Coordinates of C-alpha atoms in Angstrom, one line a residue:
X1 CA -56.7 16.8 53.5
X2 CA -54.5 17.3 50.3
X3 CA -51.3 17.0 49.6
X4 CA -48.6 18.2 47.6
X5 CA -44.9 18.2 46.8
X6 CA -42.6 21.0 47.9
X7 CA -39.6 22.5 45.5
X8 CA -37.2 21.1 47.8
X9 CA -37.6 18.5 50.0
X10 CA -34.3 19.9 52.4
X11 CA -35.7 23.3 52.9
X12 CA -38.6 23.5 56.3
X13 CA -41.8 25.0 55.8
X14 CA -41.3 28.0 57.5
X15 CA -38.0 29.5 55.5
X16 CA -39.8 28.8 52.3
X17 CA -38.8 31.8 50.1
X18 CA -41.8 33.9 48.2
X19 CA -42.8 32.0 45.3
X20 CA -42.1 28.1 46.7
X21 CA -45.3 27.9 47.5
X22 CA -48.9 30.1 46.9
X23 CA -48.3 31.4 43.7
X24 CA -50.9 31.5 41.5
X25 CA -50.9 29.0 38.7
X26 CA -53.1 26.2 37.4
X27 CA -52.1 22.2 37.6
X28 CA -53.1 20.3 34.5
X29 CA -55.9 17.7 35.4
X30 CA -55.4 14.1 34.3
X31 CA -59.2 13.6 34.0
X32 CA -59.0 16.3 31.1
X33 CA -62.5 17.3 32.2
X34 CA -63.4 20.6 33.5
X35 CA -61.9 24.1 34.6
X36 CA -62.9 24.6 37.7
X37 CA -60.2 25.9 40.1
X38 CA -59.8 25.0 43.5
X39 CA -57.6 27.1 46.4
X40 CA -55.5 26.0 49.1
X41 CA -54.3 28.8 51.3
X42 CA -51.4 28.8 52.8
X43 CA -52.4 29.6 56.2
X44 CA -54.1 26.1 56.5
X45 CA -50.8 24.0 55.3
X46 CA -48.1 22.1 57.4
X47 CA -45.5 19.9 56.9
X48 CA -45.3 16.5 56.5
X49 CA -42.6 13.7 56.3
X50 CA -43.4 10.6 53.9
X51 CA -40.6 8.6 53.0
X52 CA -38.3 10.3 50.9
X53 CA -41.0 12.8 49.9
X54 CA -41.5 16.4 52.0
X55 CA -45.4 16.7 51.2
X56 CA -47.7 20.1 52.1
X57 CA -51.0 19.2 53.6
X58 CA -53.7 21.1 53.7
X59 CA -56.1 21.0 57.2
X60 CA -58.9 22.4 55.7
X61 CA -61.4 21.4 53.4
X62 CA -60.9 22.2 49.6
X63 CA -63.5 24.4 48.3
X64 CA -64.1 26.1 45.0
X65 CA -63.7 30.0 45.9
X66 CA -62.4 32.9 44.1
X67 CA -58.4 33.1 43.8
X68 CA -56.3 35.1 46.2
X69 CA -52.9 35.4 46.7
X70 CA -51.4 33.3 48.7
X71 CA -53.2 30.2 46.9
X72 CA -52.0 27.1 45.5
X73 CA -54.6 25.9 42.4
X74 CA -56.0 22.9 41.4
X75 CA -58.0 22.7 37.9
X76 CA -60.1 20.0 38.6
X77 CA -61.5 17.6 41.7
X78 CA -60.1 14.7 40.2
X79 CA -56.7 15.8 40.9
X80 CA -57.3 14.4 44.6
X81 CA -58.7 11.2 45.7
X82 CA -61.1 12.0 48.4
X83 CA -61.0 8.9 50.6
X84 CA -57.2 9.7 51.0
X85 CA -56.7 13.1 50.6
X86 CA -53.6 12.4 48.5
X87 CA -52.7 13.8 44.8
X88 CA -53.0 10.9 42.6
X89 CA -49.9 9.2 41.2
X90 CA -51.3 10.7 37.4
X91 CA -51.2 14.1 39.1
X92 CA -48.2 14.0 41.1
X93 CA -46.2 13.2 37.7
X94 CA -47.9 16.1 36.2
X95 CA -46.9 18.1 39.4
X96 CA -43.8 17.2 38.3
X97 CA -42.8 20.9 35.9
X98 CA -44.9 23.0 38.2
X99 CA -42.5 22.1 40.6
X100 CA -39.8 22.9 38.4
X101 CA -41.3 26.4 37.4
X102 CA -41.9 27.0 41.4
X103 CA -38.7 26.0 42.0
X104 CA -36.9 28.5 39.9
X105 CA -39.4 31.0 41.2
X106 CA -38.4 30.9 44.5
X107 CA -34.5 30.7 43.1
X108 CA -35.6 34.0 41.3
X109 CA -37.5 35.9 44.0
X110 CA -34.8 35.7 46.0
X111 CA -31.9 37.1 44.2
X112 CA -30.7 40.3 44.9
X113 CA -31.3 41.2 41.1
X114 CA -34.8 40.9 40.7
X115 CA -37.0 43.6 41.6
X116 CA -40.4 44.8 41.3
X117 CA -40.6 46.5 37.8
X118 CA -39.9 43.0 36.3
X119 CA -36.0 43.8 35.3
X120 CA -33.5 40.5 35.0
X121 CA -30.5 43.4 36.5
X122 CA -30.0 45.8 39.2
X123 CA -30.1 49.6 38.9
X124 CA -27.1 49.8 38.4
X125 CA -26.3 47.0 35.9
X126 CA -29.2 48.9 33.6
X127 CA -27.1 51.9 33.9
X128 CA -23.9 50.1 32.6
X129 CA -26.0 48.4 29.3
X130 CA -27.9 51.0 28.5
X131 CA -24.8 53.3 28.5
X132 CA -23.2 51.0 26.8
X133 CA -25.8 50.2 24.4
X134 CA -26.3 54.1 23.4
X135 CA -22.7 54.7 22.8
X136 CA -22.6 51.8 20.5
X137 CA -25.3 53.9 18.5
X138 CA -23.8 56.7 18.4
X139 CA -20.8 55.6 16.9
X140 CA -22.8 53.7 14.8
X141 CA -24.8 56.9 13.7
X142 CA -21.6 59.1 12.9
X143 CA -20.4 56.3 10.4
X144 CA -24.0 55.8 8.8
X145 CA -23.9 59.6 8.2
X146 CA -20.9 59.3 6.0
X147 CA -22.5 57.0 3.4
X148 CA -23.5 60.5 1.7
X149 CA -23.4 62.2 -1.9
X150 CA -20.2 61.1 -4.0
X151 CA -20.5 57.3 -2.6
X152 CA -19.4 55.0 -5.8
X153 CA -22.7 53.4 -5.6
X154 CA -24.0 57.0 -6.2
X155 CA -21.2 57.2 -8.8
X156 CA -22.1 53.9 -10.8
X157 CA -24.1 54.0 -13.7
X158 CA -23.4 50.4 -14.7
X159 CA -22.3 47.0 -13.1
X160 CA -21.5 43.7 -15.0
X161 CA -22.2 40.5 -13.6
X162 CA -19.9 37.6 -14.7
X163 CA -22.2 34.2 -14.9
X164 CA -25.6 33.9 -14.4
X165 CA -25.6 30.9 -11.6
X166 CA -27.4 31.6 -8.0
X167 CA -24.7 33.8 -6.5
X168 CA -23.9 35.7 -9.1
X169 CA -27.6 36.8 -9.5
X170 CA -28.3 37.1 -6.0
X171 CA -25.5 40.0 -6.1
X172 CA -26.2 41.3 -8.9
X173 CA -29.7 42.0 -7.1
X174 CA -28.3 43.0 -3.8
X175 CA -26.8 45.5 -6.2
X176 CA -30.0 46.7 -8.3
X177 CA -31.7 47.1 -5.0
X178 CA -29.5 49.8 -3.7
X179 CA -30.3 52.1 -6.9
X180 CA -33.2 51.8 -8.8
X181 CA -31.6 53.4 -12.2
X182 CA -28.1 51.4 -11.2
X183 CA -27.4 48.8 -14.8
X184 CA -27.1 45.6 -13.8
X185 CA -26.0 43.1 -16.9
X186 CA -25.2 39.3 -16.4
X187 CA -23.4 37.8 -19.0
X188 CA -24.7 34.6 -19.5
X189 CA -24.2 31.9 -22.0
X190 CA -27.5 30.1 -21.9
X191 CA -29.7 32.0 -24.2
X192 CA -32.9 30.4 -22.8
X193 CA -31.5 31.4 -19.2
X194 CA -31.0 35.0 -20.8
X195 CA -34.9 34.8 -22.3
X196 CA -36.4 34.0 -18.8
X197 CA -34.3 36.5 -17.1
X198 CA -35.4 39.5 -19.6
X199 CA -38.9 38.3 -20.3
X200 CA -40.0 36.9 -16.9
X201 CA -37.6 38.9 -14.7
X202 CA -36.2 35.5 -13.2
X203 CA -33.3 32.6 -13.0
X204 CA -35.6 29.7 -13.8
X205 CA -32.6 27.5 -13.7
X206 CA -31.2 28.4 -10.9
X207 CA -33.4 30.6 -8.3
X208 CA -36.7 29.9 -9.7
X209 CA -39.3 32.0 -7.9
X210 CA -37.8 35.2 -7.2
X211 CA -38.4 38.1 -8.9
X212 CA -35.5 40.2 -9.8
X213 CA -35.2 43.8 -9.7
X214 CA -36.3 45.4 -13.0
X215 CA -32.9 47.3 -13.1
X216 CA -31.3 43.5 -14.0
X217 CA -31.2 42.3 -17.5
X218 CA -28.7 39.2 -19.5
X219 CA -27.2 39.4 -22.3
X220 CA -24.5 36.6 -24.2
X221 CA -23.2 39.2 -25.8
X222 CA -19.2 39.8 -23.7
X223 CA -18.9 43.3 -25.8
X224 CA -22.2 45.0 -24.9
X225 CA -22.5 43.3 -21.4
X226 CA -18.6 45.1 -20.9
X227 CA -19.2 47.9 -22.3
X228 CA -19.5 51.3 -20.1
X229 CA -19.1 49.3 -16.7
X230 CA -17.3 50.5 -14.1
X231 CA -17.3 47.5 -12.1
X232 CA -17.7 43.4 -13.2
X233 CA -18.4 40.8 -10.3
X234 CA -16.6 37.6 -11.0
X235 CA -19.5 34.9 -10.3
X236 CA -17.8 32.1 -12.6
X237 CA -17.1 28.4 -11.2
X238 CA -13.2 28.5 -10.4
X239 CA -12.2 25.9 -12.8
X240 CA -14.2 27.5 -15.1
X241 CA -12.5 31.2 -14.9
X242 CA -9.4 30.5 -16.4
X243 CA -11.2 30.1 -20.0
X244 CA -14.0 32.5 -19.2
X245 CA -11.1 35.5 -18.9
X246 CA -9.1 34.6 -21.9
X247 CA -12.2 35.1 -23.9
X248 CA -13.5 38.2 -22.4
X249 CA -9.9 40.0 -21.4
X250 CA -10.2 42.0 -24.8
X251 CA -13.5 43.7 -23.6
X252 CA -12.3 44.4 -20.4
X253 CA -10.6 47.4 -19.4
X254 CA -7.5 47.2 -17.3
X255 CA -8.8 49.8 -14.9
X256 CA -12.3 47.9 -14.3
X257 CA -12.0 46.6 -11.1
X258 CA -13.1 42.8 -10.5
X259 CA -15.3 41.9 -7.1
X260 CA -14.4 38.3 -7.3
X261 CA -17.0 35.9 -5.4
X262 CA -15.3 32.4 -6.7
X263 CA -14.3 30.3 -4.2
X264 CA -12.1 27.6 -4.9
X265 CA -8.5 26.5 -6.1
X266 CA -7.5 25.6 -9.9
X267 CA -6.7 22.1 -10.8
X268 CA -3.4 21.2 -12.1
X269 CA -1.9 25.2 -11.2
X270 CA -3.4 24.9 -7.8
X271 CA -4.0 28.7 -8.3
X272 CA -6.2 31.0 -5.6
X273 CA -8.2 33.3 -7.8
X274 CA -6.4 36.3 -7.0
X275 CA -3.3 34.4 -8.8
X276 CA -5.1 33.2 -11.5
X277 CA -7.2 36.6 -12.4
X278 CA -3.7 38.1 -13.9
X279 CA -2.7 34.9 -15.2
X280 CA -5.3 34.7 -17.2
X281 CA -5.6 38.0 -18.6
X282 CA -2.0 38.4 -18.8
X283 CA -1.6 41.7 -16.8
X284 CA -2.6 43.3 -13.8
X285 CA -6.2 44.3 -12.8
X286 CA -7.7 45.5 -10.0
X287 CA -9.8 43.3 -7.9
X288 CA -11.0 42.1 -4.6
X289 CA -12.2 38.9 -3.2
X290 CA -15.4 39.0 -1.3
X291 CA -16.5 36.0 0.9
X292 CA -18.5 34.8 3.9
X293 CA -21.4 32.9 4.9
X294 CA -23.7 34.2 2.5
X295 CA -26.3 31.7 0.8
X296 CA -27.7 32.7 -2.2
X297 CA -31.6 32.8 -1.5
X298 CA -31.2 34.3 1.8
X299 CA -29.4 37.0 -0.1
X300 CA -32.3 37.2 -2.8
X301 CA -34.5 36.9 0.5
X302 CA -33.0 40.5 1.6
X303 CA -32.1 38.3 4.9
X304 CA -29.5 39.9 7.1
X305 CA -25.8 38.6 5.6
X306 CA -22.3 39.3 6.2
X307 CA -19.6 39.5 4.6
X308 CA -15.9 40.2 4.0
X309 CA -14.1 42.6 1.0
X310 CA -10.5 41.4 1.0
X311 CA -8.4 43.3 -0.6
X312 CA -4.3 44.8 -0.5
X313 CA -5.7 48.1 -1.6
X314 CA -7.4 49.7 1.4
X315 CA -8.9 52.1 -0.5
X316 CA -10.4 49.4 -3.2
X317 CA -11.7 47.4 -0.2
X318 CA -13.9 50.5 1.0
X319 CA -15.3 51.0 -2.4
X320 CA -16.7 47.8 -2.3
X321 CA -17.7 47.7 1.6
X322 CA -19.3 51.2 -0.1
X323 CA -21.0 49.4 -3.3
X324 CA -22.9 46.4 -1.1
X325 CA -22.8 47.9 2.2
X326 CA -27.1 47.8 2.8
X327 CA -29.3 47.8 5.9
X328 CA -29.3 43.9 5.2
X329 CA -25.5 43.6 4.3
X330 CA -22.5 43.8 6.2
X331 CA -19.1 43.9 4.6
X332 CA -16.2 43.9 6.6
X333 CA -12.5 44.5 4.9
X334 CA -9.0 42.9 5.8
X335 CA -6.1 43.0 3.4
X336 CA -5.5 39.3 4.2
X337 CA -6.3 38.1 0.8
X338 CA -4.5 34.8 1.0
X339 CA -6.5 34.0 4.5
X340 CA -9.5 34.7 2.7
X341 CA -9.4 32.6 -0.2
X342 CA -8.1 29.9 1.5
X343 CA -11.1 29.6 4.0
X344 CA -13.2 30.3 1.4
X345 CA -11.9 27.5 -0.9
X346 CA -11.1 24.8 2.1
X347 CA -14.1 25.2 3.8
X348 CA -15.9 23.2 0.8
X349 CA -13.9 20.3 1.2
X350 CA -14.7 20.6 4.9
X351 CA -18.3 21.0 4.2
X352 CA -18.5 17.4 2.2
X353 CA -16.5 15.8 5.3
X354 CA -19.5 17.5 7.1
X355 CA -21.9 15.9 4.7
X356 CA -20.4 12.7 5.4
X357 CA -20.8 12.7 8.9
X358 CA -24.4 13.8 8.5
X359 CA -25.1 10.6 5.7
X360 CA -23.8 8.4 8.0
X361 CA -25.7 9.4 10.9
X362 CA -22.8 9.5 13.4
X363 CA -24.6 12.2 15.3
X364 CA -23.9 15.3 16.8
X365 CA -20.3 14.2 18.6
X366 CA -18.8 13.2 15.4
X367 CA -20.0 16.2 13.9
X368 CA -18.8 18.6 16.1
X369 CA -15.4 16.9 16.4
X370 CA -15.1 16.8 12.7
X371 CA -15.8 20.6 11.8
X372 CA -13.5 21.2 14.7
X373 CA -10.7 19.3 13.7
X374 CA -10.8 20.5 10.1
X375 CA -11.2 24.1 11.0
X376 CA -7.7 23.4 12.8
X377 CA -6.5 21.9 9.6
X378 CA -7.6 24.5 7.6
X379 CA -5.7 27.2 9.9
X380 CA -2.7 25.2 9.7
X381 CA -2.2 25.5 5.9
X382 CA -3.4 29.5 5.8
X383 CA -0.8 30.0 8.2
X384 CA 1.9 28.1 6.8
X385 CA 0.6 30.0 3.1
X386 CA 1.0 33.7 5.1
X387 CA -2.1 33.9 6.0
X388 CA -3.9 35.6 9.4
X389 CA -4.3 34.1 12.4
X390 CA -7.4 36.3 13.3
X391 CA -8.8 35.4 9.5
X392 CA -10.1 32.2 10.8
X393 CA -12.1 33.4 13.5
X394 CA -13.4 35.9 10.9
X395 CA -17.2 35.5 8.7
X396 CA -14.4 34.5 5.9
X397 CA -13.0 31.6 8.3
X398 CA -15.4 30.3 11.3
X399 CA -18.6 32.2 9.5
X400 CA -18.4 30.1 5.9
X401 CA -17.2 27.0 7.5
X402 CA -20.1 26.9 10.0
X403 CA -23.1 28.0 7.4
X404 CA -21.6 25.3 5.0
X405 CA -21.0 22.7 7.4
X406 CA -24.4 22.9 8.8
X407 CA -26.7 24.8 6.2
X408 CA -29.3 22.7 4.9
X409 CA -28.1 24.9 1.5
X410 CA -24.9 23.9 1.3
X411 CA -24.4 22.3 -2.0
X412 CA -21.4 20.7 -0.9
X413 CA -22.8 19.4 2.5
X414 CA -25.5 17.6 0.1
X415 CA -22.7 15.5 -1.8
X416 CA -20.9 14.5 1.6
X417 CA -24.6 13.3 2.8
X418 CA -25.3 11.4 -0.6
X419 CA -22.0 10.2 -0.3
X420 CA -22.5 9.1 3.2
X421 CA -25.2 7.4 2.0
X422 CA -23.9 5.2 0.1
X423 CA -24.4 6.9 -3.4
X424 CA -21.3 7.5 -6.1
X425 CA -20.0 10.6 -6.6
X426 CA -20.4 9.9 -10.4
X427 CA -24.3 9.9 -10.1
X428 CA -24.1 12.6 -7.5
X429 CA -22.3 14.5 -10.0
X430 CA -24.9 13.9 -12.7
X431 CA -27.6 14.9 -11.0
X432 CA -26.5 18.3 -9.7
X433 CA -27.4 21.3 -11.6
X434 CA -24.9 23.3 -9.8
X435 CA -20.9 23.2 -9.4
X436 CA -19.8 21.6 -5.9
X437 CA -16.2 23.0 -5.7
X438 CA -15.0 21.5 -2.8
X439 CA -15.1 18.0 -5.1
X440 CA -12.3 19.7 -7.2
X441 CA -11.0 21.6 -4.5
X442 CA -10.0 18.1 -2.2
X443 CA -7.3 16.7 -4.6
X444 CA -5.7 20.6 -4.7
X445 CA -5.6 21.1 -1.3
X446 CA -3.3 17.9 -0.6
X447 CA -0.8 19.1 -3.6
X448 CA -0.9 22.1 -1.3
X449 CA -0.5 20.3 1.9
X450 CA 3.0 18.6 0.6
X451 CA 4.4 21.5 -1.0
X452 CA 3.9 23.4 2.2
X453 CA 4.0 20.2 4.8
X454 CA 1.6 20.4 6.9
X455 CA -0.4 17.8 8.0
X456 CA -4.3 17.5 6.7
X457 CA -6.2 13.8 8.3
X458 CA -9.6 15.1 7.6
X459 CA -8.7 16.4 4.2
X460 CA -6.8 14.5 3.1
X461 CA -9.7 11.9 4.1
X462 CA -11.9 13.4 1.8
X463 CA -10.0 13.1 -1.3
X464 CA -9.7 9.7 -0.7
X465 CA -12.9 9.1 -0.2
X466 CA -14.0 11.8 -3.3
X467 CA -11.0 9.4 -5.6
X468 CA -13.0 6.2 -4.4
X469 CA -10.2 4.9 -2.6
X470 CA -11.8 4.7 0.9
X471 CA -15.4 4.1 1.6
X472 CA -16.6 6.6 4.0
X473 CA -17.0 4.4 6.8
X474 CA -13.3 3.2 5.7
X475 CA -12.2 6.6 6.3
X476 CA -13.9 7.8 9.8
X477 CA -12.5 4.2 10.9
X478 CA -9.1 5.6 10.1
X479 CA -9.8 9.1 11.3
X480 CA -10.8 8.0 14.6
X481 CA -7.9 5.6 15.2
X482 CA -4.9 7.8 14.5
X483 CA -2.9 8.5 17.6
X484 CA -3.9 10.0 20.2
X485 CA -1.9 13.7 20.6
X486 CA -1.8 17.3 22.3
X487 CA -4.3 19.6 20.7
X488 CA -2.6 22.6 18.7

């Protein structure tokens, strides 16, 4: 005799749906030795009560014989114990997930939406997504068809690239990519940087091991880099721009559009970069803001990436969703430019809170609670400042926060864990090759949080903590013990 679990132990032998019981399959064997399989049909099984246990016993003998259907398998003799007749206690727990699988089998079989051919839907539910599915694509195809002859990517002969850090080389790339004989320049101001870029076609400093298109060249030099370009990608640290533009706003054309990708707010003016652009050159320029979640090496990677051209100029907006639009590069457009910087900048303050959390080792809870409460925060001020509600639900809003929050890339993520650690931001700073913004960004965003009043715990938090005047730990004690109130 052997004897085996059923699925459930409620349901009687004889209802037991297709699948419960007889399918083929093969139980792992605690002895580890051999392959042998052994069947039990289910002609010669009944029912037996033991305990709380519903077992199935077989009345026949066990015997090695070819599989049918219909047969329960066994993978080796030491699965039973002879004398008895009964699964040993090794085997039973190893019974254990075939039961599960079984189990949801038999749930499986007999819904109404399974059939034959393998399908998860009905006939008629196929109908419905696939329907769906290929109008999706053909709107999709009458929009592709457009990208045609007259594109501005088709028009541009040359594009500057301002800075030569990760993100402004990764789109400068994404750029080159799209047209081999398209001019890519980054002005740089390391000439070493500018030696490795021309010589060995790659950022050694700051996305060593990528080869970059041949079509992508450096230069120090503002004049020639300027010169000719009919577009100039912004790629400077935001508390370095303000500098940067003063020096280069002779050699700029008014009518040169800027495709800013700083995120961040200016120290001391508290500036977004679409008010500090014409304050610093003194006039008005064209430009628009592009953001999301977009890490630099996945970019270089050619991984898929999406992103968002904001811009108050419609028609701007589409010449960029038209200059980076790629087969690995989305670009969406809003004229919410306020929403968009906003995110953009206050999501790296976020992302160090993040950090912290992680350092700390709080765990998932805390984690979740945090990004949640701060993505709150962060909709707060935007709206207060004009912004879109539907911006924060946006790959500007939700999309950055989440990639920064949680990227293992994040460069502001890694402060908040080093800080969460234990380490000072002094030695953090020190040992970064790359600009953190949200570390300058937390003391602006609580001059902005007065002026507009508006409420920032997390934050404000962060500053505190960034200022040294709050440990970490200080600070999610204080967090978690503010009073309790309605969500908004």
């Amino acid at each position: 005799m052997l004897l085996r679990p059923l699925p459930s132990a409620a349901q009687p032998f004889p209802s037991l749906p297709q699948g419960a019981l007889g399918n083929r399959g093969t139980w792992p064997s605690p002895s580890g030795r051999g392959q042998r399989q052994y069947g039990l049909a289910r002609s010669n099984c009944v029912v037996a009560d033991k305990g709380s246990r519903v077992l199935v016993a077989s009345t026949e003998p066990v015997v090695q014989a070819p599989l049918a259907d219909g047969e329960l398998v066994l993978s080796d003799p030491d699965d039973v114990v002879p004398e008895s007749g009964i699964l040993c206690d090794e085997a039973l727990r190893n019974l254990d997930e075939y039961r599960r699988v079984e189990a949801y089998s038999a749930t499986v079989s007999s819904s109404s939406i399974h059939n034959s051919n393998g399908f998860a839907y009905s006939p008629a539910q196929r109908n419905q997504i696939r329907e769906s599915w290929d109008a999706l694509m053909r709107w999709s195809k009458v929009f592709r068809t457009r990208k045609l002859a007259g594109s501005p990517l088709e028009a541009a002969k040359k594009i500057v690239v301002f800075g030569g850090g990760s993100f402004g080389t990764a789109m400068g790339c994404a750029l080159a990519r799209q047209k081999s004989d398209l001019d890519v320049v980054l002005l740089v101001r390391d000439p070493y940087l500018c030696k490795d870029i021309n010589t060995l076609h790659e950022n050694t400093r700051y996305l060593k091991g990528f080869q970059m298109p041949h079509n992508v060249r450096a230069t120090t030099l503002a004049a020639e880099a300027i010169a000719g370009a009919q577009y100039a990608v912004h790629a400077v640290p935001v508390q370095s721009s303000r500098a940067f533009l003063q020096g280069i706003k002779d050699y700029l054309p008014p009518s040169v559009p800027i495709i800013c990708v700083s995120k961040g707010l200016e120290v001391g003016s508290g500036q977004m970069m679409s008010e500090l652009i014409p304050s610093a050159l003194e006039r008005k320029q064209p430009a628009v803001f592009l953001s999301g979640p977009s890490f630099a090496r996945e970019v270089m990677q050619n991984r898929p990436t999406g992103v968002v051209a904001a811009c108050k100029d419609g028609k701007l907006a589409k010449t960029v969703q038209d200059l980076f639009a790629s087969p690995t590069m989305r670009v969406n457009m809003t004229t919410d430019v306020v929403g968009v910087e906003i995110c953009g900048a206050l999501k790296n303050v976020l992302a160090i809170a993040a950090g912290i959390v992680e350092g700390m080792d709080l765990g998932h809870n805390a984690l979740a609670a945090l990004v949640a409460q701060g993505c709150s925060e962060i909709r707060w001020l935007s709206e207060k400042m004009g912004a879109k509600p539907t911006t924060m639900s946006g790959l500007s809003g939700l999309g950055d926060i989440m990639l920064t929050c949680y990227g293992d890339l994040s460069r502001n993520r890694s402060v908040g864990i080093r800080l969460g650690r234990g380490e000072r931001l002094e030695d953090i700073i020190a040992s970064s090759s790359q600009v953190a913004e949200g570390v300058a960004t937390a003391g602006v965003v609580v001059g902005l949080a007065r002026k507009y009043r508006v409420s920032l715990p997390v934050l404000t938090a962060v500053a505190q903590v960034l200022d040294n005047n709050l440990t970490a730990r200080e600070a999610v004690f204080h967090i978690m013990n503010l009073p309790q109130i309605e969500e908004a």
